[in-house]
Amino acid sequence: MKVMIIGSGAREHVLAAAVSRSPRVSGVICAPGNAGTLSFAQSVAVNADDVAAVVKAAKSLAVDFVVVGPEAPLVNGVVDALQAEGISAFGPCRAGALIEGSKVFAKRFMAEFGIATADFEVFDDPDKAELYIRGKSRPLVVKADGLAAGKGVIVTSNAEQAVAAIDRIMRQREFGDAGNQVVVEERLVGQEISYHIVSDGERFIPLAASQDHKQVFDGDRGPNTGGMGAYSPPPVVTAEVENTIRERVVKPTLEGFRRRGITYRGALFIGLMMVDGEPVVLEYNARLGDPETQVLIPRWKGDLMDLLLGSARGDLADGQPAWDAPAAICVVLASEGYPGAYPKGRAIRGIEQAASLAGVDVYHAGTTTKGDALVTSGGRVLSVVARGEDIDAVAEKAYAAVSLISFEGMHFRRDIAWRARREYK
Ligand code: AMP
Ligand code: GLY
C-alpha cells in the first residue's frame, strides 16, 4: 500500500516514520515533508493547504491512503475531496473539522451537549463586543472564529486589552475573514493538558495524556510559540481525572457529533484546563497536536496503520492501546529569534550522534538540504524525543542528545516536563 503524509513538520516526520515501518506499506510519500523524511520517503512539492493540488498529487502518484497532519487542509475539506476520488484518508471530513475551524461552532456545540467550557458570548459587531467587555470585571479571552495559524486567541488581563483585541481582529481584520465573528470568553486559570483520541465514528481509542510547553523561555515565560516541547504522561492526569475526561468530555463530544449527523473519523485533540480539579475544555483540534504527537506516536505498540486504517474505515478494534514505553519527552530546538523573525540556512551538526543514543530519536521540522549540507529552514527546526521508563530518565537522555546537536543561534527550553521532574520538586 502506498501512503501519502500531508504536512512538513516534526509531527509529520513521526507519522511518516511509523507508517514506513508497517509491513502493509510499500511506499511513503511526503507532501511536502522535510529533510528528515527524505531519507526514507519520496517528497512531492505541494502546498499542504491546497486541496486541489493534494488530490491531484495523490491521484497521479497512485496513492492508496492519505494521512493528514495539519488543520488547514482538513478544514478545507481535503478528506471529502480525496474520498470523492476513491482515496481513503485519515482525518475528519470537513463537517467534523469545523470543531477546530470555527470557535463559534465549537463553543455552541459544547453548550448544547453539556460539555464544561468557559462562559462565552459570540459577536459579529465590534461595538457590541466592546460594550459587553466594558460590562465585565473579570479577565477575558478574545478569539477569532476561524483558523488564524494559531495566533487568533488573545488572552487579556483587563478591559483595555480585550477592546484592543477586538479592534485588531474585527476592525483591522488582522486575520481576515477568520475575524468576522469573535468569541469573548471568561479567562480560566489552571494547568493545561492535551488529551487525544482516535475515533472511527462509533468507537474511540484514547491516547495517553500529554502536556506541551507553549512559552519560549524556561519557567513558562516569554511569548507563545507553536510549542517548545512536550511530555507524557503528566502527573495531574490521574486515573480519576482521565475517567472524568472520558465520561464528561469525550463521550458527550462523540455523541454530539452523532446527534449533528457527523461521522467523526480521525484524531481529536481536546485542549483542557484543570480548574479546581475539574477538566474544562479550552478548544478542540481536528488533528494530532505538534509537539504532542512526538511523545505519543513513537510509543504506540504495534502497527500504526491498524489505528489509522481502522479509524478511516470505521472498524477500529475495541480496547485500550498498549504503549511500548511508559514515558516520553520532546525537546524542540528552535532558530535564533523564534517565535519572531529568524534566519535560515544555518548548518546543523550532530544529529546522527544524538539519534544513536538508545531510546532517542530526532525528528525534523524546519530543515532542508543545501548541496550536501543539512541546514535550517524554519522556526522550529528539530524535535529531540526520548522514550523510557520514567520522566526523569527520559529527560536526562533527551538533554544528553540535545547537547550533541548544534547550529548557530540554536535555542531550546531546559525545563521541559518540569511539572513531573524530580529536580523541580
Ligand atoms: P486555543 O486556540 O483555543 O487553544 O487557545 C490557545 C491557548 O490560549 C490555549 O492553549 C490557552 O493557553 C489559551 N486559552 C484559550 N482559552 C482560554 C481561556 N478561556 N482561559 C485562559 N486561557 C485560554
Ligand atoms: N500543541 C498544540 C497544537 O498542536 O495545537
Coordinates of C-alpha atoms and ligand atoms in Angstrom, one line a residue:
M1 CA 0.0 0.0 0.0
K2 CA 1.3 3.5 -0.9
V3 CA 0.7 6.1 1.8
M4 CA 0.9 9.8 1.5
I5 CA 1.5 12.1 4.5
I6 CA 0.3 15.7 4.2
G7 CA 2.4 18.3 6.1
S8 CA 6.0 19.2 6.7
G9 CA 6.6 19.4 10.5
A10 CA 8.1 17.0 13.1
R11 CA 4.5 15.6 13.6
E12 CA 4.5 14.5 10.0
H13 CA 8.0 13.1 10.2
V14 CA 6.9 11.0 13.2
L15 CA 3.8 9.8 11.3
A16 CA 5.8 9.0 8.2
A17 CA 8.4 7.1 10.1
A18 CA 5.9 5.0 12.0
V19 CA 3.9 4.3 8.8
S20 CA 7.0 3.3 6.9
R21 CA 7.7 0.6 9.5
S22 CA 4.3 -1.1 8.7
P23 CA 4.6 -4.4 6.8
R24 CA 1.5 -3.3 4.9
V25 CA 3.2 -0.2 3.5
S26 CA 5.3 -0.4 0.3
G27 CA 6.0 3.2 -0.1
V28 CA 5.7 6.5 1.7
I29 CA 5.3 9.9 0.0
C30 CA 5.5 13.2 2.0
A31 CA 3.7 16.2 0.7
P32 CA 5.9 18.1 1.1
G33 CA 7.9 16.6 4.1
N34 CA 11.3 17.9 5.1
A35 CA 15.0 16.9 5.0
G36 CA 14.3 14.2 7.6
T37 CA 11.6 12.4 5.7
L38 CA 13.8 12.4 2.5
S39 CA 15.9 9.6 4.0
F40 CA 13.1 7.1 3.7
A41 CA 10.2 8.7 1.8
Q42 CA 9.6 10.3 -1.5
S43 CA 8.9 14.0 -1.4
V44 CA 6.4 15.8 -3.5
A45 CA 6.4 19.6 -3.7
V46 CA 2.8 20.6 -3.0
N47 CA 1.3 23.2 -0.7
A48 CA -0.3 21.1 2.0
D49 CA -3.2 23.6 2.4
D50 CA -4.1 23.4 -1.3
V51 CA -6.8 20.7 -1.5
A52 CA -6.9 20.5 -5.3
A53 CA -3.1 20.2 -5.5
V54 CA -3.0 17.5 -2.8
V55 CA -5.8 15.5 -4.5
K56 CA -4.0 15.8 -7.9
A57 CA -0.7 14.6 -6.4
A58 CA -2.4 11.7 -4.7
K59 CA -4.1 10.6 -7.9
S60 CA -1.0 11.0 -10.1
L61 CA 1.2 9.0 -7.7
A62 CA -1.5 6.3 -7.3
V63 CA -1.7 6.7 -3.5
D64 CA -3.9 4.2 -1.6
F65 CA -4.2 6.0 1.7
V66 CA -3.6 9.6 2.9
V67 CA -2.7 10.8 6.4
V68 CA -3.4 14.4 7.0
G69 CA -1.3 16.2 9.6
P70 CA -2.3 19.9 9.8
E71 CA -5.7 21.5 10.3
A72 CA -6.0 23.8 7.3
P73 CA -6.4 21.0 4.6
L74 CA -8.9 19.3 6.9
V75 CA -11.0 22.4 7.4
N76 CA -10.8 23.0 3.6
G77 CA -12.3 19.5 3.0
V78 CA -9.3 17.5 1.8
V79 CA -10.7 14.3 3.2
D80 CA -14.0 14.7 1.4
A81 CA -12.2 15.6 -1.8
L82 CA -10.0 12.6 -1.6
Q83 CA -12.9 10.3 -0.9
A84 CA -14.7 11.7 -3.9
E85 CA -11.8 10.4 -5.9
G86 CA -12.0 7.0 -4.2
I87 CA -8.9 7.6 -2.0
S88 CA -9.3 6.8 1.7
A89 CA -7.8 9.2 4.3
F90 CA -7.1 9.5 8.0
G91 CA -8.7 12.7 9.3
P92 CA -12.2 14.1 9.8
C93 CA -14.4 15.2 6.9
R94 CA -15.0 19.0 6.5
A95 CA -18.1 19.0 8.7
G96 CA -16.2 17.3 11.5
A97 CA -13.1 19.6 11.2
L98 CA -15.4 22.6 11.8
I99 CA -14.9 21.7 15.5
E100 CA -11.4 23.3 15.0
G101 CA -12.3 25.6 12.0
S102 CA -14.9 27.6 13.8
K103 CA -14.6 28.5 17.5
V104 CA -18.2 29.7 17.4
F105 CA -19.3 26.3 16.2
A106 CA -17.2 24.6 18.9
K107 CA -18.5 26.7 21.8
R108 CA -22.1 26.3 20.8
F109 CA -21.5 22.6 20.4
M110 CA -20.2 22.4 23.9
A111 CA -23.0 24.5 25.3
E112 CA -25.6 22.3 23.5
F113 CA -24.1 19.0 24.7
G114 CA -23.3 20.0 28.2
I115 CA -19.5 19.9 28.0
A116 CA -17.8 22.1 30.5
T117 CA -16.2 25.2 28.9
A118 CA -15.5 28.8 29.8
D119 CA -18.7 31.1 29.8
F120 CA -18.8 32.9 26.5
E121 CA -20.6 35.2 24.1
V122 CA -20.4 35.5 20.3
F123 CA -20.2 38.8 18.4
D124 CA -20.2 39.8 14.8
D125 CA -20.3 43.6 15.7
P126 CA -17.2 45.1 17.3
D127 CA -19.3 47.8 19.0
K128 CA -21.5 45.3 20.8
A129 CA -18.4 43.3 21.7
E130 CA -16.8 46.3 23.3
L131 CA -20.0 47.2 25.2
Y132 CA -20.1 43.6 26.6
I133 CA -16.4 43.8 27.5
R134 CA -16.8 47.1 29.4
G135 CA -19.5 45.5 31.5
K136 CA -17.3 42.7 32.7
S137 CA -15.0 42.9 35.7
R138 CA -13.2 39.5 35.2
P139 CA -10.3 39.0 32.7
L140 CA -11.4 37.8 29.2
V141 CA -10.0 35.9 26.3
V142 CA -10.9 37.1 22.7
K143 CA -10.9 34.5 19.9
A144 CA -11.2 35.0 16.2
D145 CA -13.7 32.5 15.0
G146 CA -11.8 31.0 12.1
L147 CA -8.3 29.5 11.6
A148 CA -5.5 32.0 12.2
A149 CA -2.4 29.9 12.2
G150 CA -2.6 29.5 16.0
K151 CA -2.5 33.3 16.5
G152 CA -6.2 34.1 16.7
V153 CA -6.5 33.7 20.5
I154 CA -5.7 36.7 22.6
V155 CA -5.6 36.2 26.4
T156 CA -6.1 39.5 28.1
S157 CA -5.7 40.9 31.7
N158 CA -8.1 43.9 31.5
A159 CA -10.9 45.5 29.5
E160 CA -8.4 47.8 27.6
Q161 CA -6.5 44.8 26.3
A162 CA -9.7 43.0 25.4
V163 CA -11.0 46.0 23.5
A164 CA -7.7 46.3 21.7
A165 CA -8.0 42.6 20.7
I166 CA -11.5 43.3 19.2
D167 CA -10.0 46.1 17.3
R168 CA -7.2 44.0 15.8
I169 CA -9.5 41.1 14.9
M170 CA -12.7 42.9 13.8
R171 CA -11.7 46.4 12.6
Q172 CA -8.1 46.0 11.4
R173 CA -9.0 42.5 10.3
E174 CA -5.6 41.1 11.2
F175 CA -6.8 37.5 10.5
G176 CA -9.1 38.4 7.5
D177 CA -12.4 36.6 7.3
A178 CA -11.4 34.5 10.3
G179 CA -12.3 37.5 12.4
N180 CA -15.9 38.1 11.0
Q181 CA -17.1 36.7 14.3
V182 CA -15.4 36.5 17.7
V183 CA -15.9 34.5 20.8
V184 CA -15.3 36.5 24.0
E185 CA -14.9 34.2 27.0
E186 CA -14.0 34.1 30.6
R187 CA -10.3 33.7 31.3
L188 CA -9.6 30.4 33.2
V189 CA -6.6 29.8 35.4
G190 CA -5.1 26.3 35.8
Q191 CA -2.9 23.7 34.4
E192 CA -3.4 22.8 30.7
I193 CA -3.4 19.3 29.4
S194 CA -3.7 17.7 25.9
Y195 CA -6.0 14.7 25.5
H196 CA -6.1 12.9 22.2
I197 CA -8.4 10.2 21.0
V198 CA -8.8 8.4 17.6
S199 CA -12.3 7.8 16.6
D200 CA -13.9 5.8 13.8
G201 CA -17.3 7.5 14.1
E202 CA -18.5 4.9 16.6
R203 CA -15.7 3.7 18.8
F204 CA -12.7 5.6 20.1
I205 CA -9.2 4.7 21.3
P206 CA -7.7 7.1 23.8
L207 CA -4.1 8.0 23.5
A208 CA -2.0 8.9 26.6
A209 CA -2.5 12.3 28.1
S210 CA 0.3 14.8 27.5
Q211 CA 1.3 18.4 28.2
D212 CA 3.0 20.9 25.9
H213 CA 5.1 24.0 26.7
K214 CA 3.9 27.0 24.6
Q215 CA 6.1 29.8 26.0
V216 CA 9.5 30.3 24.5
F217 CA 11.6 30.5 27.8
D218 CA 12.1 28.4 30.8
G219 CA 9.7 29.0 33.7
D220 CA 6.8 29.4 31.1
R221 CA 8.0 32.9 30.4
G222 CA 8.1 34.9 27.1
P223 CA 5.8 34.9 24.1
N224 CA 3.9 31.9 22.9
T225 CA 5.3 29.6 20.2
G226 CA 3.9 26.7 18.3
G227 CA 5.3 24.5 21.1
M228 CA 8.8 24.2 22.6
G229 CA 8.4 20.7 23.9
A230 CA 6.0 18.2 25.4
Y231 CA 6.0 15.1 27.6
S232 CA 3.7 12.3 28.6
P233 CA 2.2 11.3 31.0
P234 CA 1.5 14.5 33.1
P235 CA 1.1 13.7 36.9
V236 CA -2.1 15.9 37.1
V237 CA -3.9 13.4 34.9
T238 CA -4.7 10.8 37.5
A239 CA -6.8 7.7 36.6
E240 CA -9.7 9.5 38.1
V241 CA -9.2 12.7 36.1
E242 CA -8.8 10.6 32.9
N243 CA -12.0 8.8 33.7
T244 CA -13.8 12.2 34.1
I245 CA -12.4 13.4 30.8
R246 CA -13.7 10.3 29.0
E247 CA -17.1 10.3 30.6
R248 CA -17.8 14.1 30.7
V249 CA -15.9 15.3 27.7
V250 CA -15.0 12.5 25.1
K251 CA -18.3 10.6 25.2
P252 CA -20.6 13.6 25.1
T253 CA -18.5 15.1 22.3
L254 CA -18.8 12.0 20.1
E255 CA -22.5 11.7 20.9
G256 CA -22.8 15.4 19.9
F257 CA -21.2 14.6 16.5
R258 CA -23.7 11.8 16.0
R259 CA -26.6 14.0 17.0
R260 CA -25.5 16.5 14.5
G261 CA -25.2 13.8 11.8
I262 CA -21.5 14.0 11.6
T263 CA -19.4 10.8 11.4
Y264 CA -16.2 11.9 13.1
R265 CA -13.3 9.8 11.9
G266 CA -9.7 10.7 12.7
A267 CA -7.8 12.2 15.6
L268 CA -9.5 14.6 18.0
F269 CA -7.2 16.6 20.3
I270 CA -9.0 18.1 23.2
G271 CA -7.2 21.0 24.9
L272 CA -8.3 21.2 28.6
M273 CA -7.6 23.2 31.6
M274 CA -7.8 21.8 35.1
V275 CA -9.9 24.3 37.1
D276 CA -10.3 23.4 40.8
G277 CA -9.6 19.8 39.9
E278 CA -12.1 19.6 37.1
P279 CA -11.3 19.4 33.4
V280 CA -12.7 22.3 31.4
V281 CA -12.4 22.4 27.6
L282 CA -10.5 25.3 26.0
E283 CA -10.6 24.1 22.5
Y284 CA -10.8 21.1 20.1
N285 CA -8.4 20.4 17.3
A286 CA -9.4 18.1 14.5
R287 CA -5.9 16.6 14.3
L288 CA -2.9 15.4 16.3
G289 CA -1.0 18.0 18.2
D290 CA 2.5 19.1 17.5
P291 CA 4.7 18.6 19.6
E292 CA 2.3 16.1 21.4
T293 CA 2.5 13.6 18.5
Q294 CA 6.2 13.3 19.1
V295 CA 5.6 11.9 22.6
L296 CA 2.6 9.8 21.7
I297 CA 3.0 8.0 18.4
P298 CA 6.6 6.8 18.9
R299 CA 5.3 4.9 21.9
W300 CA 2.5 3.2 20.1
K301 CA 3.0 -0.5 20.3
G302 CA 2.2 -2.4 17.1
D303 CA 1.4 -1.3 13.6
L304 CA 0.2 2.3 13.5
M305 CA -1.5 1.6 10.2
D306 CA -4.0 -0.6 12.2
L307 CA -5.1 2.5 14.0
L308 CA -5.1 4.9 11.0
L309 CA -6.9 2.5 8.7
G310 CA -9.4 1.3 11.4
S311 CA -10.3 5.0 12.0
A312 CA -10.7 5.8 8.3
R313 CA -12.7 2.6 7.5
G314 CA -14.9 2.7 10.6
D315 CA -13.7 -0.6 12.0
L316 CA -11.4 0.3 14.9
A317 CA -10.7 -2.6 17.2
D318 CA -12.0 -2.0 20.7
G319 CA -9.7 -1.9 23.6
Q320 CA -7.0 0.1 25.3
P321 CA -3.9 0.8 23.4
A322 CA -0.6 -0.7 24.6
W323 CA 2.4 1.6 25.0
D324 CA 5.9 0.4 24.5
A325 CA 7.4 2.9 26.9
P326 CA 5.7 4.4 29.9
A327 CA 7.2 7.9 29.4
A328 CA 8.4 10.2 26.7
I329 CA 9.7 13.7 26.3
C330 CA 10.2 16.0 23.3
V331 CA 12.6 19.0 23.3
V332 CA 12.2 21.4 20.4
L333 CA 15.4 23.0 19.0
A334 CA 14.5 26.4 17.6
S335 CA 16.1 29.0 15.4
E336 CA 17.6 32.3 16.7
G337 CA 14.8 34.8 17.2
Y338 CA 11.9 32.3 17.0
P339 CA 8.9 32.9 17.6
G340 CA 9.9 36.2 15.9
A341 CA 11.8 36.5 12.6
Y342 CA 14.6 34.1 12.3
P343 CA 17.5 33.4 9.9
K344 CA 17.5 30.4 7.6
G345 CA 20.3 28.3 6.0
R346 CA 22.4 27.6 9.2
A347 CA 24.3 24.3 9.1
I348 CA 23.1 21.7 11.5
R349 CA 25.6 19.2 13.1
G350 CA 25.4 16.2 15.4
I351 CA 22.0 14.7 14.6
E352 CA 23.4 11.2 13.9
Q353 CA 25.4 11.1 17.1
A354 CA 22.3 12.3 19.1
A355 CA 20.0 9.7 17.4
S356 CA 22.4 6.9 18.1
L357 CA 21.7 7.1 21.8
A358 CA 19.5 4.3 23.0
G359 CA 15.8 5.3 23.1
V360 CA 16.4 8.7 21.4
D361 CA 15.0 9.8 18.0
V362 CA 15.5 13.1 16.3
Y363 CA 12.6 14.3 14.1
H364 CA 12.9 17.2 11.6
A365 CA 10.7 20.2 11.1
G366 CA 12.3 23.3 9.6
T367 CA 15.2 21.6 7.8
T368 CA 16.3 21.4 4.2
T369 CA 19.4 20.4 2.3
K370 CA 21.8 22.7 0.6
G371 CA 24.2 20.8 -1.5
D372 CA 25.4 18.0 0.8
A373 CA 24.7 20.0 4.0
L374 CA 21.7 19.9 6.2
V375 CA 20.5 23.4 7.1
T376 CA 17.8 25.2 9.0
S377 CA 14.7 26.4 7.1
G378 CA 12.1 27.2 9.8
G379 CA 11.5 28.5 13.3
R380 CA 11.1 25.1 14.9
V381 CA 14.0 23.0 13.5
L382 CA 14.2 19.7 15.3
S383 CA 12.3 17.6 17.9
V384 CA 14.6 15.5 20.1
V385 CA 12.5 12.7 21.5
A386 CA 13.4 10.2 24.2
R387 CA 11.4 7.3 25.4
G388 CA 11.8 5.2 28.5
E389 CA 10.7 4.1 31.9
D390 CA 10.1 7.4 33.7
I391 CA 10.2 11.1 33.1
D392 CA 13.5 11.8 34.9
A393 CA 15.3 9.1 32.9
V394 CA 13.9 10.4 29.6
A395 CA 14.7 14.0 30.4
E396 CA 18.3 13.1 31.1
K397 CA 18.5 11.1 27.9
A398 CA 16.9 13.8 25.8
Y399 CA 19.1 16.6 27.1
A400 CA 22.2 14.4 26.6
A401 CA 21.1 14.1 23.0
V402 CA 20.4 17.8 22.7
S403 CA 24.0 18.6 23.9
L404 CA 25.3 16.7 20.8
I405 CA 23.4 18.9 18.3
S406 CA 24.3 22.4 17.3
F407 CA 23.6 25.1 14.8
E408 CA 24.3 28.8 15.1
G409 CA 21.7 30.6 17.3
M410 CA 20.0 27.3 18.4
H411 CA 17.8 27.7 21.5
F412 CA 15.6 25.4 23.5
R413 CA 14.0 25.1 26.9
R414 CA 15.9 23.2 29.6
D415 CA 12.8 22.7 31.8
I416 CA 10.5 20.6 29.6
A417 CA 8.4 18.3 31.8
W418 CA 9.3 20.4 34.9
R419 CA 5.9 19.5 36.5
A420 CA 7.0 15.9 36.6
R421 CA 10.8 16.1 37.1
R422 CA 12.4 15.4 40.4
E423 CA 14.8 18.2 40.2
Y424 CA 12.0 20.8 40.1
K425 CA 10.2 19.4 43.2
Ligands
AMP1 P1 -7.0 27.8 21.7 O1 -6.5 28.1 20.3 O2 -8.4 28.0 21.9 O3 -6.3 26.6 22.2 O4 -6.2 28.8 22.6 C1 -4.8 28.8 22.6 C2 -4.3 29.0 24.0 O5 -4.9 30.1 24.6 C3 -4.7 27.8 24.9 O6 -3.9 26.8 24.8 C4 -4.6 28.5 26.3 O7 -3.3 28.6 26.7 C5 -5.2 29.9 26.0 N1 -6.6 30.0 26.3 C6 -7.6 29.7 25.4 N2 -8.8 29.9 26.1 C7 -8.5 30.3 27.3 C8 -9.3 30.6 28.5 N3 -10.6 30.6 28.4 N4 -8.7 31.0 29.6 C9 -7.3 31.0 29.6 N5 -6.5 30.7 28.6 C10 -7.1 30.3 27.4
GLY2 N1 0.4 21.7 20.7 C1 -0.7 22.5 20.3 C2 -1.2 22.2 18.9 O1 -0.8 21.3 18.2 O2 -2.1 23.0 18.5

